[in-house]
């Protein structure tokens, strides 16, 4: 039957996407990082679920800062229309004057925060924001679905910062969470870059590093491969969802035909109505599956594609600081003194480079742990949603068999 062939086709498509995802998690492991080589694969989906729950329980850190994003509201003004979100903060930290805050922020405020974090913490990986611009006529940025997807992404953005041992104490983050009038802080002008940021800005381009550590070269190669694989999965998943939506349109036209046909028949009326109802149930199940993949699967892929770009940016800044250090060191070596004294600015540059190295490695390890857990949960959720879909379809088709058997027995 064409119907069953199409269902089987979609099953094969999602299996291929899941396989790509598993390959991504299992194969892209950096040296001295990720899952230990001796870790056994779970034998069943239930054992995997238990493993995921165990991983969640292993996070025994005492949290003293909680931030949530909710309650999106649309604002219509003379010059523009925009959405704001409520940011609720609860904390026991001494940096906060009150135990709880509630403020409203729009997307450009989140963008301001991220820029400030990049300026003031150039050695750290800053979590990405969801992309601001959407294609007009294709996505309605004020639709309930789009606003909810963005709310989830903004909530995750703040939670990533909240969980970071350095970024969560940043003064700009504190202002973002607590200030009633954020515009007053914005009007103070662009803050001066840190010394590290200034040095990065003034390094001449085109310099080739002489002694780039192998671990950072491996990180660069890993990020290139990671982004390539993830981009491929994203494109395939979008094509599958597009085909599922087109198939859903056909199903909605296909089912009612059996219902109208049943009016012309006598003994076949009840089985034909059953087929119509069955196709309707399958349509509902497919719509739920497509919505789940669109709202839960694709956003995670896109977040990590943006995450890889952010990591590449930090890695580039780290290389620029090393280039500055090597340039200054060579200048000292060219002096004709027998024992040239290393100037203080060279030592400071070396300290900045070591700071970059330590922060980048720590953030990379934290990112790898988050990525491993996020993708395992994502793939587990994708498997569960597909199982539910096919179980609903199977149940719907099995319900027709008794109707047909009754007619045969009556004859």
PDB file of C-alpha atoms in Angstrom, residues 20 40 46 128-129 148 167 169 196 216 238 261 273 306 342 344 355 398 400 411:
ATOM      1  CA  UNK A  20      23.942  10.652  12.067  1.00  0.00           C
ATOM      2  CA  UNK A  40      29.388   0.234  27.435  1.00  0.00           C
ATOM      3  CA  UNK A  46      14.940   2.158  29.167  1.00  0.00           C
ATOM      4  CA  UNK A 128      24.841  31.998  21.567  1.00  0.00           C
ATOM      5  CA  UNK A 129      21.544  33.793  21.170  1.00  0.00           C
ATOM      6  CA  UNK A 148       7.445  30.254  22.307  1.00  0.00           C
ATOM      7  CA  UNK A 167      29.973  34.637  33.688  1.00  0.00           C
ATOM      8  CA  UNK A 169      29.175  36.863  38.507  1.00  0.00           C
ATOM      9  CA  UNK A 196      42.998  41.445  26.820  1.00  0.00           C
ATOM     10  CA  UNK A 216      44.092  23.902  20.329  1.00  0.00           C
ATOM     11  CA  UNK A 238      14.323  20.142   7.551  1.00  0.00           C
ATOM     12  CA  UNK A 261     -17.795   6.864  -0.531  1.00  0.00           C
ATOM     13  CA  UNK A 273     -15.941   4.914   7.755  1.00  0.00           C
ATOM     14  CA  UNK A 306      25.901  28.850  16.633  1.00  0.00           C
ATOM     15  CA  UNK A 342      62.201  40.329  29.282  1.00  0.00           C
ATOM     16  CA  UNK A 344      57.130  43.680  31.744  1.00  0.00           C
ATOM     17  CA  UNK A 355      44.770  32.886  31.036  1.00  0.00           C
ATOM     18  CA  UNK A 398      -5.550  -2.647  13.809  1.00  0.00           C
ATOM     19  CA  UNK A 400     -10.226  -1.795  11.238  1.00  0.00           C
ATOM     20  CA  UNK A 411     -21.408 -13.821   4.866  1.00  0.00           C
TER      21      UNK A 411
END
